[in-house]
Amino acid sequence: MPQRAVTVLGAGLTGASVALELAGRGVRVTLIERDAQAFGRASLRNEGKIHLGLIYANDASLATAKLQLQGALQFSALLRRWLGPAADRLRTSTPFHYLVAKDSLLQPDRLESHYAEVERLYTEMRERTPELDYLGGTPKRLYARVDPSSLEPFVRSAHFAAAFETAELAIDTAELAAMIRGAIAGHPLIDFRPQHRVQSVTPAGEHYSVDCDTPAGPRTIESRQVVNCLWEERLRIDRSAGIEARAGWVHRLKYRVIARLPEALRRGPSVTMVLGPFGDVVVRDDGTAYLSWYPLGMRGWSHDIAPPLQWDAPCRGDVPAAQAESVTRDLLSAIDAWYPGAAQSDVLIVDAGAIVGYGSSDVDDPKSGLHDRTRVGVNSLAGYHSVDPGKLTTAPLFGRLAADRVIEAL
Ligand SMILES: Cc1cc2nc3c(=O)[nH]c(=O)nc-3n(C[C@H](O)[C@H](O)[C@H](O)COP(=O)(O)OP(=O)(O)OC[C@H]3O[C@@H](n4cnc5c(N)ncnc54)[C@H](O)[C@@H]3O)c2cc1C
């Protein structure tokens, strides 16, 4: 059986970043994906916010904010490297306002000092490396406190203790998916293998055997190096390779709704309610919006090594009509209470994504590990590299780092 130099497992943003970086540096890559096409799971079915670190106010060490800033300020540059100038044509949402709930885990003044610290870090990073940009722009300020009533009539201001306008934006993940799929298909050094479900990776002397189920039966791919970018299946496959994860992981199943907003809301602000188990409205310039409400959209919690099988269908976009109706009804009526008119939206998509994190309690607990997103990155052991990107924001950054590790080892 011919041995391959590098096999990358999983074609979400992390795996695609590793594959495109390696291929761009002349390395032949085999890219394995269980679905018929790339980029159909968490990287597609998320909010698309490219985090500046503002939301992670409950990590007082600022480590999470710093990591998100590093990812955000290299996000576009790395995509440009792999996709060319098309990366700059990615459409963004209207800027986010942060609306402080009256029962926020942190009070407005405490949040404001976190935002000031994040802005200080941002300014320092840009002074050190002036070519850094945030989605093609270089905002001077990251936030300003505003009167919540300035957001009327879009938002019922009486619900909120304070409001901040910010420079934060979200991308349209479907648009990024189309660009990444095209780049993978068009690269002569990437051998894309769809419909290959990885079952195990076994070290065998100087190489690794990657065992997959395919429609044509089981296949084994022998490879000198393996990069595991499987997100919610990453820990299961690490275990098969003899690498045990640090204790404390949790998988959460979170639903989202994509809808066409009523005419009157199409110029509305994107908003994130902080800080705790709340939600978001992300307004895009094509009149559609991403809508989420955590207490009702979060419908699965598991400490198993991989999420339950029942999560698979919603995570590939296959939600039974009754479930889609229940999610829509719950989310839209909860959001309509403070973003009036949202319930009149025309629903286009209801689906879900698995979120991988570390924590034993939920985000309403100020001590929850979920407020700290720094237990992520690239873990390498000989020719085996396991990549936890933590967020979409940091997936290109860690994808690039994993590719560097592979090149060092080659
Ligand atoms: C609802 C939701 C909202 C989020 N919002 C944000 C946000 O606003 N901003 C942000 O920065 N991050 C956000 N995230 C997190 C972000 O989506 C993830 O961190 C990121 O997309 C992970 O990328 P990935 O490539 O590692 O995983 P994925 O995109 O899931 O890619 C993994 C790939 O591996 C494949 N795969 C899995 N198992 C196997 C197997 N056994 N064999 C073969 N292939 C397999 C999958 O099909 C998939 O294509 C959110 C996540 C969710 C779920």
Short mmCIF file of C-alpha atoms and ligand atoms in Angstrom, two decimals:
data_model
loop_
_atom_site.label_atom_id
_atom_site.label_comp_id
_atom_site.label_asym_id
_atom_site.label_seq_id
_atom_site.Cartn_x
_atom_site.Cartn_y
_atom_site.Cartn_z
CA MET A 1 0.00 0.00 0.00
CA PRO A 2 1.51 3.40 -0.95
CA GLN A 3 2.33 5.60 2.02
CA ARG A 4 1.12 9.17 2.04
CA ALA A 5 3.17 11.98 3.52
CA VAL A 6 0.36 13.80 5.32
CA THR A 7 -3.26 12.92 5.98
CA VAL A 8 -5.56 15.61 7.38
CA LEU A 9 -8.75 14.41 9.09
CA GLY A 10 -11.81 16.67 8.81
CA ALA A 11 -12.56 19.34 6.21
CA GLY A 12 -14.00 22.12 8.36
CA LEU A 13 -12.18 25.45 8.59
CA THR A 14 -9.40 23.90 10.71
CA GLY A 15 -8.66 20.95 8.41
CA ALA A 16 -9.04 23.09 5.30
CA SER A 17 -6.58 25.64 6.75
CA VAL A 18 -4.00 22.90 7.43
CA ALA A 19 -4.48 21.35 3.98
CA LEU A 20 -4.34 24.67 2.07
CA GLU A 21 -1.28 25.86 3.98
CA LEU A 22 0.59 22.58 3.40
CA ALA A 23 -0.42 22.38 -0.25
CA GLY A 24 0.62 26.02 -0.71
CA ARG A 25 4.07 25.04 0.55
CA GLY A 26 4.33 22.17 -1.92
CA VAL A 27 3.25 19.29 0.35
CA ARG A 28 0.87 16.69 -1.07
CA VAL A 29 -2.09 16.22 1.31
CA THR A 30 -4.87 13.67 1.62
CA LEU A 31 -7.92 15.35 3.17
CA ILE A 32 -10.49 12.99 4.71
CA GLU A 33 -14.13 13.97 5.31
CA ARG A 34 -17.15 11.89 6.36
CA ASP A 35 -19.67 14.06 4.46
CA ALA A 36 -20.15 14.32 0.71
CA GLN A 37 -18.77 17.86 0.74
CA ALA A 38 -16.38 19.89 2.85
CA PHE A 39 -17.36 22.56 5.37
CA GLY A 40 -20.81 21.28 6.28
CA ARG A 41 -20.63 21.05 10.07
CA ALA A 42 -19.70 23.45 12.91
CA SER A 43 -17.73 25.78 10.61
CA LEU A 44 -20.89 26.32 8.55
CA ARG A 45 -23.60 26.14 11.22
CA ASN A 46 -22.35 28.80 13.59
CA GLU A 47 -22.85 32.50 14.17
CA GLY A 48 -19.80 33.59 12.19
CA LYS A 49 -18.69 36.19 14.73
CA ILE A 50 -14.99 36.93 14.45
CA HIS A 51 -14.37 37.54 18.12
CA LEU A 52 -12.30 40.46 19.34
CA GLY A 53 -12.42 39.01 22.87
CA LEU A 54 -15.14 41.32 24.18
CA ILE A 55 -17.48 38.52 25.18
CA TYR A 56 -14.89 36.77 27.38
CA ALA A 57 -15.13 39.32 30.18
CA ASN A 58 -15.40 36.62 32.80
CA ASP A 59 -11.83 35.47 32.17
CA ALA A 60 -10.19 38.19 34.25
CA SER A 61 -6.70 37.02 33.24
CA LEU A 62 -7.50 38.39 29.72
CA ALA A 63 -5.88 35.25 28.26
CA THR A 64 -9.03 34.28 26.32
CA ALA A 65 -9.51 37.80 24.99
CA LYS A 66 -5.87 37.95 23.90
CA LEU A 67 -6.15 34.65 22.04
CA GLN A 68 -9.35 35.73 20.26
CA LEU A 69 -7.72 39.02 19.26
CA GLN A 70 -4.71 37.16 17.85
CA GLY A 71 -7.02 34.93 15.82
CA ALA A 72 -9.24 37.80 14.68
CA LEU A 73 -6.35 40.00 13.57
CA GLN A 74 -4.83 37.22 11.45
CA PHE A 75 -8.10 35.76 10.17
CA SER A 76 -8.31 37.73 6.93
CA ALA A 77 -4.57 37.67 6.23
CA LEU A 78 -4.54 33.86 6.44
CA LEU A 79 -7.65 33.50 4.31
CA ARG A 80 -6.08 35.86 1.75
CA ARG A 81 -3.00 33.62 1.71
CA TRP A 82 -5.14 30.58 0.86
CA LEU A 83 -8.02 32.06 -1.13
CA GLY A 84 -6.42 35.11 -2.71
CA PRO A 85 -8.20 38.51 -2.93
CA ALA A 86 -11.60 36.73 -2.90
CA ALA A 87 -11.18 36.55 0.88
CA ASP A 88 -11.67 40.32 1.05
CA ARG A 89 -15.05 40.01 -0.62
CA LEU A 90 -16.53 38.06 2.32
CA ARG A 91 -19.63 40.00 3.39
CA THR A 92 -19.91 41.05 7.00
CA SER A 93 -22.82 41.77 9.34
CA THR A 94 -23.74 45.16 10.71
CA PRO A 95 -21.47 45.91 13.75
CA PHE A 96 -22.48 44.29 17.02
CA HIS A 97 -23.94 46.19 19.92
CA TYR A 98 -23.50 44.55 23.30
CA LEU A 99 -26.68 44.87 25.35
CA VAL A 100 -26.19 44.36 29.06
CA ALA A 101 -28.99 42.30 30.57
CA LYS A 102 -30.31 43.43 33.94
CA ASP A 103 -29.26 40.03 35.36
CA SER A 104 -25.86 40.05 33.65
CA LEU A 105 -23.10 38.04 35.38
CA LEU A 106 -21.04 41.26 35.34
CA GLN A 107 -22.31 44.79 35.83
CA PRO A 108 -21.87 47.46 33.11
CA ASP A 109 -18.88 49.18 34.74
CA ARG A 110 -17.04 45.90 35.10
CA LEU A 111 -17.80 45.06 31.46
CA GLU A 112 -16.62 48.49 30.37
CA SER A 113 -13.27 48.02 32.07
CA HIS A 114 -12.88 44.66 30.31
CA TYR A 115 -13.63 46.31 26.95
CA ALA A 116 -11.06 49.01 27.75
CA GLU A 117 -8.46 46.31 28.49
CA VAL A 118 -9.28 44.52 25.23
CA GLU A 119 -8.92 47.79 23.33
CA ARG A 120 -5.54 48.36 25.01
CA LEU A 121 -4.37 44.88 23.92
CA TYR A 122 -5.65 45.55 20.40
CA THR A 123 -3.78 48.86 20.18
CA GLU A 124 -0.58 47.25 21.46
CA MET A 125 -0.83 44.41 18.94
CA ARG A 126 -1.39 46.84 16.06
CA GLU A 127 1.48 49.07 17.16
CA ARG A 128 3.78 46.05 17.26
CA THR A 129 2.52 44.68 13.91
CA PRO A 130 0.91 47.49 11.89
CA GLU A 131 -0.09 45.21 9.00
CA LEU A 132 -2.62 43.34 11.19
CA ASP A 133 -6.20 43.96 10.14
CA TYR A 134 -9.66 43.02 11.32
CA LEU A 135 -11.70 41.68 8.39
CA GLY A 136 -9.99 44.14 6.07
CA GLY A 137 -10.39 47.18 8.35
CA THR A 138 -8.42 48.84 11.13
CA PRO A 139 -10.94 50.29 13.56
CA LYS A 140 -9.53 53.02 15.83
CA ARG A 141 -11.87 52.19 18.71
CA LEU A 142 -13.36 48.82 19.60
CA TYR A 143 -16.25 50.07 21.73
CA ALA A 144 -18.17 53.06 23.04
CA ARG A 145 -20.84 53.17 25.72
CA VAL A 146 -24.16 54.40 24.33
CA ASP A 147 -27.56 55.08 25.77
CA PRO A 148 -29.72 51.94 25.28
CA SER A 149 -32.58 54.20 24.12
CA SER A 150 -30.48 55.13 21.06
CA LEU A 151 -31.23 51.60 19.78
CA GLU A 152 -34.99 52.15 19.76
CA PRO A 153 -37.11 51.17 17.85
CA PHE A 154 -35.04 48.09 17.00
CA VAL A 155 -34.45 47.07 20.60
CA ARG A 156 -36.70 47.43 23.67
CA SER A 157 -34.24 49.46 25.68
CA ALA A 158 -36.09 49.04 28.97
CA HIS A 159 -34.80 45.45 29.06
CA PHE A 160 -31.19 46.55 29.37
CA ALA A 161 -28.95 48.06 32.03
CA ALA A 162 -26.49 49.48 29.49
CA ALA A 163 -25.39 49.23 25.87
CA PHE A 164 -22.08 49.39 24.01
CA GLU A 165 -21.51 49.82 20.31
CA THR A 166 -18.54 47.77 19.16
CA ALA A 167 -16.39 47.17 16.09
CA GLU A 168 -17.12 43.43 16.15
CA LEU A 169 -18.52 41.79 12.99
CA ALA A 170 -19.69 38.40 11.80
CA ILE A 171 -18.99 36.82 8.44
CA ASP A 172 -21.43 34.84 6.33
CA THR A 173 -20.27 31.26 6.90
CA ALA A 174 -22.11 29.91 3.83
CA GLU A 175 -20.11 32.28 1.66
CA LEU A 176 -16.86 31.16 3.28
CA ALA A 177 -17.92 27.51 2.80
CA ALA A 178 -18.30 28.06 -0.95
CA MET A 179 -14.85 29.69 -1.19
CA ILE A 180 -13.13 26.96 0.83
CA ARG A 181 -14.81 24.14 -1.11
CA GLY A 182 -13.63 25.75 -4.37
CA ALA A 183 -10.07 26.15 -3.10
CA ILE A 184 -9.87 22.52 -1.94
CA ALA A 185 -11.31 21.18 -5.20
CA GLY A 186 -9.02 23.38 -7.28
CA HIS A 187 -5.70 22.58 -5.59
CA PRO A 188 -3.67 19.96 -7.45
CA LEU A 189 -1.82 18.88 -4.29
CA ILE A 190 -4.98 18.18 -2.25
CA ASP A 191 -6.52 14.75 -2.68
CA PHE A 192 -9.99 15.26 -1.17
CA ARG A 193 -11.68 12.05 0.02
CA PRO A 194 -15.35 12.69 0.84
CA GLN A 195 -17.59 10.04 2.41
CA HIS A 196 -14.72 8.58 4.40
CA ARG A 197 -15.67 8.27 8.07
CA VAL A 198 -12.56 7.84 10.20
CA GLN A 199 -13.00 5.04 12.72
CA SER A 200 -9.52 4.89 14.23
CA VAL A 201 -5.90 5.89 13.83
CA THR A 202 -3.29 3.35 14.87
CA PRO A 203 0.42 4.06 15.20
CA ALA A 204 2.39 1.38 13.30
CA GLY A 205 6.14 1.89 13.57
CA GLU A 206 7.16 4.91 11.51
CA HIS A 207 3.65 5.58 10.20
CA TYR A 208 -0.04 5.66 11.09
CA SER A 209 -2.94 3.58 9.78
CA VAL A 210 -6.12 5.62 9.30
CA ASP A 211 -9.11 3.25 9.16
CA CYS A 212 -12.19 4.65 7.44
CA ASP A 213 -15.68 3.47 6.53
CA THR A 214 -16.66 4.41 2.99
CA PRO A 215 -19.69 3.58 0.78
CA ALA A 216 -17.41 1.06 -0.98
CA GLY A 217 -16.44 -0.64 2.30
CA PRO A 218 -13.58 -0.19 4.78
CA ARG A 219 -10.42 1.60 3.60
CA THR A 220 -7.07 2.03 5.32
CA ILE A 221 -4.81 4.95 4.50
CA GLU A 222 -1.17 4.70 5.58
CA SER A 223 0.49 8.00 6.35
CA ARG A 224 3.73 9.30 7.86
CA GLN A 225 1.93 12.19 9.54
CA VAL A 226 -1.68 12.66 10.60
CA VAL A 227 -3.41 15.91 11.57
CA ASN A 228 -6.65 15.39 13.49
CA CYS A 229 -9.11 18.29 12.88
CA LEU A 230 -12.30 16.37 13.60
CA TRP A 231 -13.78 18.81 16.17
CA GLU A 232 -16.49 16.85 18.00
CA GLU A 233 -14.94 13.46 17.03
CA ARG A 234 -11.39 14.59 17.73
CA LEU A 235 -11.10 13.17 21.23
CA ARG A 236 -12.51 9.78 20.18
CA ILE A 237 -9.92 9.44 17.42
CA ASP A 238 -7.11 10.75 19.68
CA ARG A 239 -8.02 7.99 22.12
CA SER A 240 -7.79 5.37 19.36
CA ALA A 241 -4.27 6.69 18.63
CA GLY A 242 -3.32 6.29 22.30
CA ILE A 243 -3.67 9.95 23.29
CA GLU A 244 -5.97 10.60 26.23
CA ALA A 245 -7.57 14.03 26.52
CA ARG A 246 -7.32 16.13 29.64
CA ALA A 247 -10.42 15.55 31.75
CA GLY A 248 -13.32 17.97 31.77
CA TRP A 249 -14.53 18.26 28.17
CA VAL A 250 -18.18 18.91 27.38
CA HIS A 251 -20.09 18.77 24.10
CA ARG A 252 -23.11 21.04 23.73
CA LEU A 253 -25.73 20.90 20.94
CA LYS A 254 -26.89 24.38 19.99
CA TYR A 255 -29.60 25.23 17.46
CA ARG A 256 -29.69 28.31 15.26
CA VAL A 257 -32.26 29.89 12.97
CA ILE A 258 -31.43 31.76 9.77
CA ALA A 259 -34.35 33.93 8.69
CA ARG A 260 -35.29 36.75 6.33
CA LEU A 261 -36.08 39.73 8.52
CA PRO A 262 -39.16 41.90 8.03
CA GLU A 263 -38.35 44.99 5.93
CA ALA A 264 -38.34 47.30 8.98
CA LEU A 265 -35.54 45.34 10.72
CA ARG A 266 -33.15 45.01 7.79
CA ARG A 267 -31.10 48.06 8.80
CA GLY A 268 -31.16 47.06 12.46
CA PRO A 269 -28.06 46.56 14.61
CA SER A 270 -26.51 43.15 15.21
CA VAL A 271 -26.71 42.51 18.93
CA THR A 272 -25.29 40.19 21.55
CA MET A 273 -26.95 40.16 24.96
CA VAL A 274 -24.38 39.88 27.75
CA LEU A 275 -23.24 38.38 30.02
CA GLY A 276 -24.62 34.91 30.53
CA PRO A 277 -27.01 32.45 28.86
CA PHE A 278 -28.61 34.89 26.42
CA GLY A 279 -28.63 35.29 22.64
CA ASP A 280 -27.78 37.14 19.45
CA VAL A 281 -29.34 38.69 16.39
CA VAL A 282 -26.84 38.98 13.53
CA VAL A 283 -28.08 41.21 10.72
CA ARG A 284 -26.55 40.70 7.27
CA ASP A 285 -26.75 43.08 4.32
CA ASP A 286 -28.84 40.66 2.24
CA GLY A 287 -31.74 41.07 4.70
CA THR A 288 -31.19 37.74 6.45
CA ALA A 289 -30.21 37.23 10.06
CA TYR A 290 -28.76 34.59 12.37
CA LEU A 291 -30.91 34.23 15.48
CA SER A 292 -30.04 32.39 18.68
CA TRP A 293 -31.35 32.21 22.22
CA TYR A 294 -29.19 30.05 24.44
CA PRO A 295 -31.67 28.85 27.12
CA LEU A 296 -34.00 27.37 24.47
CA GLY A 297 -31.57 26.65 21.62
CA MET A 298 -29.10 24.65 23.70
CA ARG A 299 -30.68 21.20 23.56
CA GLY A 300 -27.91 18.74 24.33
CA TRP A 301 -25.11 18.38 26.89
CA SER A 302 -22.70 15.42 26.97
CA HIS A 303 -19.46 14.52 28.70
CA ASP A 304 -19.05 11.38 26.54
CA ILE A 305 -15.90 11.06 24.43
CA ALA A 306 -17.99 11.98 21.35
CA PRO A 307 -21.51 13.44 21.13
CA PRO A 308 -24.49 11.04 21.01
CA LEU A 309 -25.38 9.66 17.55
CA GLN A 310 -28.73 11.52 17.61
CA TRP A 311 -26.85 14.82 17.27
CA ASP A 312 -25.49 13.82 13.88
CA ALA A 313 -28.62 14.65 11.82
CA PRO A 314 -29.21 18.23 13.08
CA CYS A 315 -25.45 18.89 12.85
CA ARG A 316 -25.55 18.11 9.12
CA GLY A 317 -28.67 20.25 8.68
CA ASP A 318 -31.26 17.50 8.83
CA VAL A 319 -33.89 18.63 11.34
CA PRO A 320 -37.37 16.99 11.33
CA ALA A 321 -40.18 19.49 10.60
CA ALA A 322 -41.73 19.22 14.09
CA GLN A 323 -38.39 19.88 15.77
CA ALA A 324 -37.67 22.81 13.41
CA GLU A 325 -41.07 24.31 14.26
CA SER A 326 -40.49 23.95 17.99
CA VAL A 327 -37.02 25.51 17.79
CA THR A 328 -38.32 28.37 15.62
CA ARG A 329 -41.29 29.10 17.87
CA ASP A 330 -39.16 29.08 21.02
CA LEU A 331 -36.26 31.13 19.69
CA LEU A 332 -38.24 33.74 17.80
CA SER A 333 -40.70 34.43 20.60
CA ALA A 334 -37.89 34.78 23.17
CA ILE A 335 -35.99 37.19 20.90
CA ASP A 336 -39.13 39.12 19.91
CA ALA A 337 -39.57 40.16 23.56
CA TRP A 338 -36.54 42.46 23.25
CA TYR A 339 -35.96 42.71 19.45
CA PRO A 340 -39.58 43.43 18.46
CA GLY A 341 -40.66 42.21 15.05
CA ALA A 342 -38.16 39.32 14.97
CA ALA A 343 -41.03 36.82 15.24
CA GLN A 344 -42.37 38.08 11.87
CA SER A 345 -39.25 36.79 10.07
CA ASP A 346 -39.47 34.15 7.33
CA VAL A 347 -37.48 31.15 8.47
CA LEU A 348 -34.98 29.83 5.92
CA ILE A 349 -32.81 27.36 7.87
CA VAL A 350 -33.02 25.58 11.22
CA ASP A 351 -30.01 23.48 12.13
CA ALA A 352 -27.52 22.89 14.92
CA GLY A 353 -23.86 22.62 15.70
CA ALA A 354 -21.82 20.86 18.34
CA ILE A 355 -19.73 23.10 20.57
CA VAL A 356 -16.69 21.49 22.18
CA GLY A 357 -15.38 23.08 25.37
CA TYR A 358 -14.21 22.40 28.89
CA GLY A 359 -16.49 22.85 31.88
CA SER A 360 -18.72 21.01 34.32
CA SER A 361 -21.32 23.75 34.74
CA ASP A 362 -23.10 26.00 32.24
CA VAL A 363 -22.37 29.62 31.29
CA ASP A 364 -24.75 31.00 33.95
CA ASP A 365 -22.13 29.92 36.52
CA PRO A 366 -19.43 32.62 36.73
CA LYS A 367 -16.95 29.89 37.72
CA SER A 368 -17.75 27.66 34.70
CA GLY A 369 -14.72 26.56 32.68
CA LEU A 370 -16.69 27.62 29.58
CA HIS A 371 -15.67 31.24 30.21
CA ASP A 372 -12.03 30.26 29.59
CA ARG A 373 -11.25 29.24 25.98
CA THR A 374 -7.49 28.95 26.31
CA ARG A 375 -7.26 25.17 26.75
CA VAL A 376 -6.96 24.81 22.98
CA GLY A 377 -4.29 24.58 20.30
CA VAL A 378 -2.08 21.97 18.64
CA ASN A 379 -0.94 18.91 20.56
CA SER A 380 1.80 16.99 18.70
CA LEU A 381 3.25 13.59 19.48
CA ALA A 382 5.81 12.41 16.90
CA GLY A 383 3.94 12.51 13.55
CA TYR A 384 0.46 12.84 15.08
CA HIS A 385 -1.01 16.32 15.59
CA SER A 386 -4.36 16.99 17.22
CA VAL A 387 -5.86 20.44 16.68
CA ASP A 388 -8.54 22.00 18.90
CA PRO A 389 -9.18 25.42 17.32
CA GLY A 390 -11.52 26.50 20.14
CA LYS A 391 -13.41 28.89 17.87
CA LEU A 392 -13.94 29.69 14.19
CA THR A 393 -12.00 32.89 14.90
CA THR A 394 -8.86 30.97 15.83
CA ALA A 395 -9.19 28.04 13.36
CA PRO A 396 -6.92 29.60 10.67
CA LEU A 397 -4.33 30.56 13.29
CA PHE A 398 -4.11 27.03 14.71
CA GLY A 399 -4.40 25.48 11.24
CA ARG A 400 -1.31 27.44 10.21
CA LEU A 401 0.51 26.39 13.41
CA ALA A 402 -0.32 22.72 12.81
CA ALA A 403 1.00 22.99 9.24
CA ASP A 404 4.25 24.48 10.60
CA ARG A 405 4.60 21.48 12.95
CA VAL A 406 4.09 19.07 10.04
CA ILE A 407 6.72 20.84 7.92
CA GLU A 408 9.20 20.78 10.82
CA ALA A 409 8.68 17.04 11.20
CA LEU A 410 8.88 16.23 7.47
C1 LIG B 1 -23.95 27.18 17.26
C2 LIG B 1 -22.48 27.55 17.23
C3 LIG B 1 -22.12 28.89 17.22
C4 LIG B 1 -20.77 29.24 17.17
N1 LIG B 1 -20.46 30.55 17.03
C5 LIG B 1 -19.16 30.90 16.83
C6 LIG B 1 -18.83 32.25 16.54
O1 LIG B 1 -19.70 33.11 16.40
N2 LIG B 1 -17.52 32.57 16.40
C7 LIG B 1 -16.53 31.64 16.52
O2 LIG B 1 -15.37 32.03 16.42
N3 LIG B 1 -16.81 30.33 16.74
C8 LIG B 1 -18.11 29.94 16.89
N4 LIG B 1 -18.42 28.63 17.09
C9 LIG B 1 -17.35 27.63 17.15
C10 LIG B 1 -16.89 27.23 15.74
O3 LIG B 1 -17.98 26.90 14.95
C11 LIG B 1 -15.92 26.05 15.81
O4 LIG B 1 -14.91 26.32 16.75
C12 LIG B 1 -15.22 25.79 14.47
O5 LIG B 1 -16.13 25.85 13.40
C13 LIG B 1 -14.55 24.42 14.48
O6 LIG B 1 -14.00 24.20 13.22
P1 LIG B 1 -13.46 22.77 12.82
O7 LIG B 1 -12.99 22.81 11.43
O8 LIG B 1 -12.48 22.32 13.87
O9 LIG B 1 -14.75 21.83 12.99
P2 LIG B 1 -15.85 21.42 11.87
O10 LIG B 1 -16.24 22.55 11.05
O11 LIG B 1 -16.91 20.66 12.59
O12 LIG B 1 -15.04 20.44 10.95
C14 LIG B 1 -14.76 19.11 11.33
C15 LIG B 1 -14.97 18.25 10.10
O13 LIG B 1 -14.63 16.91 10.43
C16 LIG B 1 -15.60 16.03 9.88
N5 LIG B 1 -15.61 14.82 10.70
C17 LIG B 1 -15.96 14.70 12.01
N6 LIG B 1 -15.82 13.42 12.41
C18 LIG B 1 -15.37 12.73 11.35
C19 LIG B 1 -14.95 11.37 11.16
N7 LIG B 1 -15.03 10.46 12.13
N8 LIG B 1 -14.49 11.02 9.94
C20 LIG B 1 -14.37 11.93 8.94
N9 LIG B 1 -14.74 13.22 9.04
C21 LIG B 1 -15.23 13.61 10.25
C22 LIG B 1 -16.89 16.82 9.97
O14 LIG B 1 -17.87 16.31 9.07
C23 LIG B 1 -16.43 18.23 9.66
O15 LIG B 1 -16.50 18.52 8.28
C24 LIG B 1 -19.76 28.24 17.17
C25 LIG B 1 -20.14 26.89 17.18
C26 LIG B 1 -21.47 26.55 17.19
C27 LIG B 1 -21.83 25.10 17.13
#
